[in-house]
């Protein structure tokens, strides 16, 4: 049957007969198993793209009759992680009967509402727009996939002839039509006219394949994609001149990253003209080959083809060019950027005005999602890192499609009106409206020093929980790695940073810019404490405290403000100081003086940076013992000796001396930081004591 099994060069055969056998005859489980295998390979389908289904016989709860039920991936999920919770179960009979109700293309939106009347399983996810495409085909197991190789064929000129050339009479072909009931009817017709075919290529879109069993369906899909890929790689091999050959040379890696990190905040400023955005950067080989090519100027404006692609990437990218030695921070460079973005927004507005219909939703953010800079790389911007990263992955899919289609014949794209009708489809709009409300700190990037543990980690955790992207900086790499692993993907980055060293601080901000597009919040929490009397305190002790606490804060502020100014989005700088900067006591000359300097620097910077909407505030912790690194060293012993108690007795001792009799935890300090950056957004030059109440530390 599947004589190609095990011979795949362009896709991976992941099917494990033992694992499948363990699922017995449970067709739904077998279909879910197949889906996760297909979704694991991005060459087979893009993230969130395509859908899979199966049909089983079930007992109708009302009549007790045996009825056919179709199980299909619900709206919005990804087949790679599909579970029972992500699917919908519908009566196939009812779905087919909808044919009697359908009145033509103007009727598509109403049909989607009718899908809900076909639901069999009350725990179903919302049925996707592709539901009737699966429902009107009679096969037990069906895959609808978006493989780059097949879309390349679907988007090539003469797509129909090429389909015939590759698969002969075994493959059907239908012209571009946006997903919906009409496309479902076209698929049904195609099958009726070509009985015995193994699948159908959807012009400008993707692929349908099927099988009697989940296994048969899987191998049918793999074989079809393999054949498409083999055809393209043969064609690409023949034409030596991919994308018309190289026009621009990539800058050497170090310079490339240097320029990319300088550009990021400037691009972010432009992309955030309506809504604050988060950035993502990539300079992979696939991207560089395309953006450095002669054909970039021809292909990029044509737009991406598969609807999945341009819903994420916008129909067109913005192309910018810079010379290798150009001063990106000069006024001329900023003017050049501003006018390029204004031009892009103007063109987008024009596209909206030309294509809009009476009931179209209002125009969305007109800024580009994808920005291509020959020689440097691809930048993408969206509401969070995950969305920006996925957009850039989709653009890579689009590049693969263009490369394939150009190798075969030439790449074609959708007419602007078709693209618009999908982008501004009322059902798409409804999907956007259903999105959960964004958190207070979403779309913001926070850099936290001392973020590897203790108070710094608690602060980073709190900011991340409130929606921020966090860059944790620390001198100890092992601690950083462990801390980093506690975050979900796309939320955090880490960087080894010695705050006493200006170039190390620079590297930390470079990381923030390349990973997330810039920085909005800086929290200086790195610190150490030395408790010694005047005569015991050495010059080295003094310098160390001054360097880490005071000079570190100065350096962080200096570099952060430069980035914040180029973003023009305001910002927050928080200094984690100490009660000891306000209250005098013995054995504390080095530490207390440094903490007081941190506090006064906050006021000075607040006075200077207000005009840039950069707010500078202080949080004063006191007596945070549990979970704090400072207390792991000799400081705790020193304090314990001073109070005449044991180290173990310190938390209770400290709790007793504050007005509220509370033990202060790192999470309490994190709440103090959050209140300043997330709630008190009209405060600057302020101090918040998080100490359980100490009368001698009252600020006023
Ligand atoms: Zn599709």
XYZ file of N, CA and C in Angstrom, residues 179-319:
423
model
N -11.946 30.374 2.197
C -12.612 29.265 2.875
C -14.059 29.606 3.207
N -14.933 28.617 3.112
C -16.351 28.812 3.393
C -17.155 27.761 2.668
N -18.461 27.954 2.621
C -19.326 26.928 2.066
C -19.128 26.746 0.559
N -18.865 27.842 -0.131
C -18.655 27.738 -1.578
C -17.453 26.852 -1.893
N -16.365 27.048 -1.140
C -15.168 26.241 -1.365
C -15.474 24.767 -1.074
N -16.292 24.521 -0.038
C -16.677 23.150 0.309
C -17.397 22.491 -0.876
N -18.302 23.236 -1.486
C -19.048 22.697 -2.637
C -18.109 22.430 -3.809
N -17.115 23.315 -3.993
C -16.143 23.115 -5.074
C -15.323 21.846 -4.861
N -14.965 21.589 -3.595
C -14.197 20.379 -3.298
C -15.046 19.144 -3.600
N -16.304 19.204 -3.185
C -17.213 18.071 -3.419
C -17.354 17.805 -4.921
N -17.536 18.879 -5.693
C -17.643 18.739 -7.154
C -16.390 18.144 -7.754
N -15.254 18.648 -7.285
C -13.964 18.198 -7.813
C -13.831 16.688 -7.623
N -14.248 16.208 -6.458
C -14.162 14.776 -6.172
C -15.143 13.995 -7.061
N -16.359 14.527 -7.223
C -17.348 13.836 -8.055
C -16.876 13.712 -9.500
N -16.183 14.761 -9.965
C -15.723 14.741 -11.357
C -14.457 13.918 -11.537
N -13.726 13.713 -10.453
C -12.470 12.964 -10.526
C -12.448 11.863 -9.466
N -13.336 10.884 -9.558
C -13.391 9.865 -8.515
C -12.048 9.132 -8.423
N -11.665 8.750 -7.238
C -10.424 7.992 -7.079
C -9.192 8.843 -6.833
N -9.334 10.189 -6.815
C -8.154 11.024 -6.550
C -7.711 10.873 -5.087
N -6.441 11.200 -4.816
C -5.883 11.057 -3.464
C -5.896 12.374 -2.690
N -6.221 13.458 -3.382
C -6.230 14.751 -2.701
C -6.577 15.864 -3.664
N -6.635 17.099 -3.128
C -6.958 18.263 -3.963
C -6.024 19.419 -3.582
N -5.439 20.053 -4.600
C -4.644 21.266 -4.366
C -5.593 22.463 -4.443
N -5.537 23.337 -3.424
C -6.381 24.536 -3.386
C -5.557 25.722 -3.882
N -5.906 26.257 -5.042
C -5.140 27.359 -5.637
C -4.889 28.491 -4.638
N -3.634 28.962 -4.559
C -3.275 30.083 -3.691
C -3.410 29.801 -2.205
N -3.588 28.534 -1.808
C -3.935 28.286 -0.411
C -3.240 27.066 0.204
N -3.540 25.841 -0.267
C -2.972 24.679 0.413
C -3.459 23.362 -0.144
N -3.672 22.385 0.744
C -3.846 21.006 0.320
C -4.918 20.278 1.128
N -5.686 19.421 0.457
C -6.549 18.442 1.130
C -6.088 17.040 0.740
N -5.954 16.166 1.736
C -5.598 14.761 1.495
C -6.408 13.913 2.456
N -6.511 12.624 2.221
C -7.384 11.788 3.053
C -6.973 10.321 3.053
N -7.689 9.519 3.839
C -7.438 8.077 3.893
C -8.536 7.371 4.675
N -8.610 6.044 4.527
C -9.633 5.273 5.251
C -9.288 5.139 6.723
N -7.991 5.079 6.990
C -7.561 5.008 8.387
C -6.660 6.218 8.648
N -6.396 6.455 9.933
C -5.540 7.585 10.278
C -4.150 7.377 9.685
N -3.683 6.126 9.745
C -2.355 5.809 9.225
C -2.279 6.063 7.714
N -3.287 5.581 7.002
C -3.318 5.784 5.546
C -3.335 7.267 5.199
N -4.102 8.007 5.950
C -4.219 9.442 5.719
C -2.863 10.112 5.939
N -2.194 9.716 7.032
C -0.887 10.303 7.366
C 0.108 10.089 6.231
N 0.196 8.836 5.765
C 1.190 8.555 4.728
C 0.799 9.152 3.386
N -0.495 9.253 3.141
C -0.930 9.915 1.906
C -0.461 11.383 1.923
N -0.688 12.062 3.059
C -0.272 13.469 3.175
C 1.242 13.594 2.988
N 1.985 12.721 3.697
C 3.444 12.794 3.627
C 3.942 12.586 2.190
N 3.364 11.587 1.523
C 3.797 11.299 0.143
C 3.529 12.470 -0.791
N 2.348 13.042 -0.652
C 1.982 14.153 -1.538
C 2.942 15.329 -1.318
N 3.244 15.626 -0.057
C 4.164 16.745 0.243
C 5.573 16.403 -0.251
N 5.970 15.153 -0.063
C 7.285 14.707 -0.528
C 7.424 14.909 -2.041
N 6.364 14.539 -2.779
C 6.420 14.663 -4.239
C 6.520 16.130 -4.668
N 5.770 16.984 -3.978
C 5.830 18.416 -4.290
C 7.225 18.957 -3.997
N 7.772 18.563 -2.840
C 9.095 19.067 -2.437
C 10.170 18.592 -3.401
N 10.080 17.324 -3.805
C 11.091 16.764 -4.705
C 11.049 17.508 -6.048
N 9.845 17.799 -6.514
C 9.698 18.526 -7.783
C 10.357 19.906 -7.682
N 10.071 20.598 -6.566
C 10.637 21.942 -6.393
C 12.154 21.892 -6.257
N 12.660 20.918 -5.493
C 14.112 20.918 -5.281
C 14.830 20.593 -6.597
N 14.179 19.792 -7.443
C 14.758 19.529 -8.772
C 14.793 20.832 -9.587
N 13.682 21.576 -9.527
C 13.607 22.846 -10.271
C 14.595 23.872 -9.723
N 14.693 23.947 -8.400
C 15.622 24.905 -7.787
C 17.051 24.544 -8.171
N 17.330 23.246 -8.207
C 18.664 22.772 -8.595
C 19.008 23.211 -10.007
N 17.997 23.196 -10.872
C 18.227 23.582 -12.271
C 18.536 25.076 -12.406
N 17.744 25.888 -11.647
C 17.976 27.330 -11.760
C 18.957 27.763 -10.680
N 20.161 28.131 -11.099
C 21.221 28.457 -10.133
C 20.961 29.813 -9.460
N 20.081 30.563 -10.078
C 19.925 31.950 -9.689
C 18.719 32.175 -8.774
N 18.783 31.677 -7.529
C 17.652 31.812 -6.621
C 17.360 33.295 -6.364
N 16.105 33.686 -6.521
C 15.682 35.074 -6.316
C 16.514 36.061 -7.142
N 16.942 35.630 -8.323
C 17.675 36.542 -9.201
C 19.099 36.822 -8.763
N 19.591 36.068 -7.768
C 20.970 36.242 -7.309
C 21.125 37.336 -6.268
N 22.327 37.378 -5.674
C 22.575 38.309 -4.568
C 22.853 39.727 -5.053
N 22.196 40.689 -4.397
C 22.412 42.085 -4.742
C 23.206 42.784 -3.639
N 22.878 42.432 -2.398
C 23.511 43.076 -1.241
C 24.241 42.005 -0.436
N 25.407 42.367 0.117
C 26.124 41.411 0.973
C 25.725 41.619 2.423
N 25.549 40.528 3.167
C 25.240 40.659 4.597
C 26.417 41.298 5.309
N 26.141 42.153 6.275
C 27.221 42.687 7.110
C 27.789 41.534 7.936
N 29.058 41.615 8.340
C 29.593 40.588 9.241
C 28.726 40.505 10.506
N 28.623 39.311 11.083
C 27.658 39.066 12.153
C 27.702 40.109 13.273
N 28.926 40.453 13.723
C 29.034 41.367 14.858
C 28.426 42.734 14.523
N 28.790 43.256 13.369
C 28.256 44.565 12.944
C 26.755 44.510 12.703
N 26.320 43.357 12.168
C 24.900 43.169 11.863
C 24.067 43.267 13.143
N 24.542 42.549 14.173
C 23.798 42.553 15.435
C 23.883 43.915 16.116
N 25.037 44.566 15.949
C 25.215 45.898 16.517
C 24.189 46.862 15.896
N 24.104 46.825 14.571
C 23.160 47.707 13.882
C 21.723 47.338 14.209
N 21.453 46.030 14.260
C 20.083 45.576 14.559
C 19.653 46.063 15.939
N 20.561 45.982 16.914
C 20.161 46.384 18.268
C 19.992 47.902 18.374
N 20.759 48.650 17.581
C 20.576 50.103 17.573
C 19.275 50.476 16.870
N 18.970 49.742 15.809
C 17.768 50.042 15.033
C 16.480 49.686 15.770
N 16.531 48.614 16.550
C 15.316 48.091 17.180
C 14.463 49.148 17.884
N 15.051 49.918 18.841
C 14.210 50.907 19.532
C 13.675 51.986 18.587
N 14.459 52.299 17.541
C 14.010 53.317 16.580
C 12.832 52.795 15.751
N 12.906 51.524 15.378
C 11.808 50.910 14.628
C 10.592 50.751 15.540
N 10.878 50.408 16.803
C 9.780 50.219 17.751
C 9.008 51.516 17.942
N 9.760 52.615 17.988
C 9.127 53.931 18.118
C 8.122 54.149 16.987
N 8.547 53.819 15.770
C 7.680 54.021 14.604
C 6.494 53.060 14.625
N 6.785 51.779 14.885
C 5.722 50.766 14.873
C 4.717 50.987 15.993
N 5.121 51.732 17.025
C 4.231 51.961 18.166
C 3.479 53.284 18.041
N 3.396 53.830 16.836
C 2.747 55.138 16.703
C 1.289 55.086 17.156
N 0.660 53.906 17.087
C -0.729 53.791 17.566
C -0.834 52.929 18.806
N -0.101 51.817 18.829
C -0.104 50.909 19.979
C 1.321 50.468 20.255
N 1.689 50.406 21.530
C 3.040 49.960 21.873
C 3.239 48.528 21.392
N 4.377 48.266 20.756
C 4.644 46.956 20.167
C 5.900 46.320 20.754
N 5.966 45.003 20.617
C 7.132 44.228 21.034
C 7.797 43.687 19.765
N 9.126 43.672 19.755
C 9.844 43.289 18.538
C 10.482 41.912 18.589
N 10.828 41.449 17.412
C 11.539 40.171 17.256
C 12.494 40.338 16.082
N 13.675 39.745 16.191
C 14.662 39.895 15.108
C 15.152 38.538 14.639
N 15.312 38.385 13.339
C 15.945 37.169 12.837
C 16.818 37.471 11.621
N 17.956 36.782 11.570
C 18.859 36.938 10.430
C 19.279 35.553 9.945
N 18.299 34.618 9.950
C 18.597 33.251 9.504
C 18.978 33.261 8.021
N 19.586 32.162 7.586
C 20.070 32.065 6.203
C 18.954 32.267 5.178
N 17.788 31.614 5.450
C 16.650 31.725 4.522
C 16.258 33.188 4.344
N 16.229 33.912 5.460
C 15.825 35.315 5.428
C 16.850 36.148 4.669
N 18.143 35.940 4.976
C 19.189 36.772 4.364
C 19.252 36.546 2.847
N 19.084 35.291 2.415
C 19.137 34.996 0.979
C 18.070 35.809 0.238
N 16.884 35.878 0.859
C 15.763 36.585 0.232
C 15.939 38.103 0.293
N 16.263 38.632 1.482
C 16.301 40.098 1.602
C 17.518 40.718 0.914
N 18.541 39.893 0.677
C 19.724 40.422 -0.018
C 19.639 40.245 -1.533
N 18.500 39.723 -2.021
C 18.436 39.332 -3.436
C 17.996 40.474 -4.356
N 18.238 40.270 -5.644
C 17.773 41.208 -6.669
C 16.251 41.252 -6.731
N 15.613 40.083 -6.489
C 14.159 40.005 -6.673
C 13.347 40.535 -5.492
N 14.022 40.916 -4.398
C 13.275 41.390 -3.224
C 12.296 42.498 -3.593
N 12.799 43.490 -4.351
C 11.973 44.654 -4.683
C 10.775 44.274 -5.557
N 10.915 43.169 -6.286
C 9.820 42.722 -7.145
C 8.817 41.881 -6.336
N 9.335 40.955 -5.518
C 8.464 39.978 -4.849
C 7.772 40.530 -3.600
N 8.511 41.262 -2.763
C 7.942 41.698 -1.481
C 6.654 42.509 -1.647
N 6.614 43.472 -2.602
C 5.379 44.246 -2.738
C 4.191 43.416 -3.227
N 4.452 42.247 -3.825
C 3.339 41.420 -4.302
C 2.525 40.873 -3.138
N 3.140 40.782 -1.987
C 2.407 40.312 -0.817
C 2.485 38.816 -0.669
N 2.116 38.344 0.542
C 2.144 36.909 0.799
C 0.864 36.300 0.252
N 0.896 34.990 0.058
C -0.195 34.356 -0.668
C -1.219 33.667 0.229
N -0.808 32.652 0.953
C -1.743 31.891 1.782
C -2.409 32.838 2.796
N -3.746 32.796 2.950
C -4.435 33.716 3.869
C -3.869 33.667 5.284
N -3.479 32.467 5.717
C -2.880 32.331 7.040
C -1.656 33.208 7.182
N -0.885 33.298 6.092
C 0.351 34.072 6.131
C 0.058 35.554 6.342
N -0.805 36.128 5.463
C -0.895 37.586 5.547
C -1.784 38.071 6.685
N -2.625 37.178 7.254
C -3.357 37.601 8.450
C -2.372 37.910 9.573
N -1.246 37.231 9.566
C -0.231 37.426 10.596
C 0.799 38.485 10.221
N 1.099 38.588 8.923
C 2.241 39.411 8.511
C 1.828 40.732 7.868
N 0.531 40.966 7.687
C 0.009 42.020 6.814
C 0.427 41.669 5.394
N -0.316 42.185 4.449
C -0.108 41.740 3.080
C 1.293 42.089 2.564
N 1.837 43.258 2.998
C 3.161 43.666 2.514
C 4.110 43.997 3.653
N 5.398 43.707 3.463
C 6.394 44.158 4.446
C 6.867 45.569 4.100
N 7.580 46.185 5.030
C 8.253 47.461 4.740
C 9.727 47.154 4.489
N 10.256 47.673 3.374
C 11.687 47.482 3.084
C 12.424 48.786 3.374
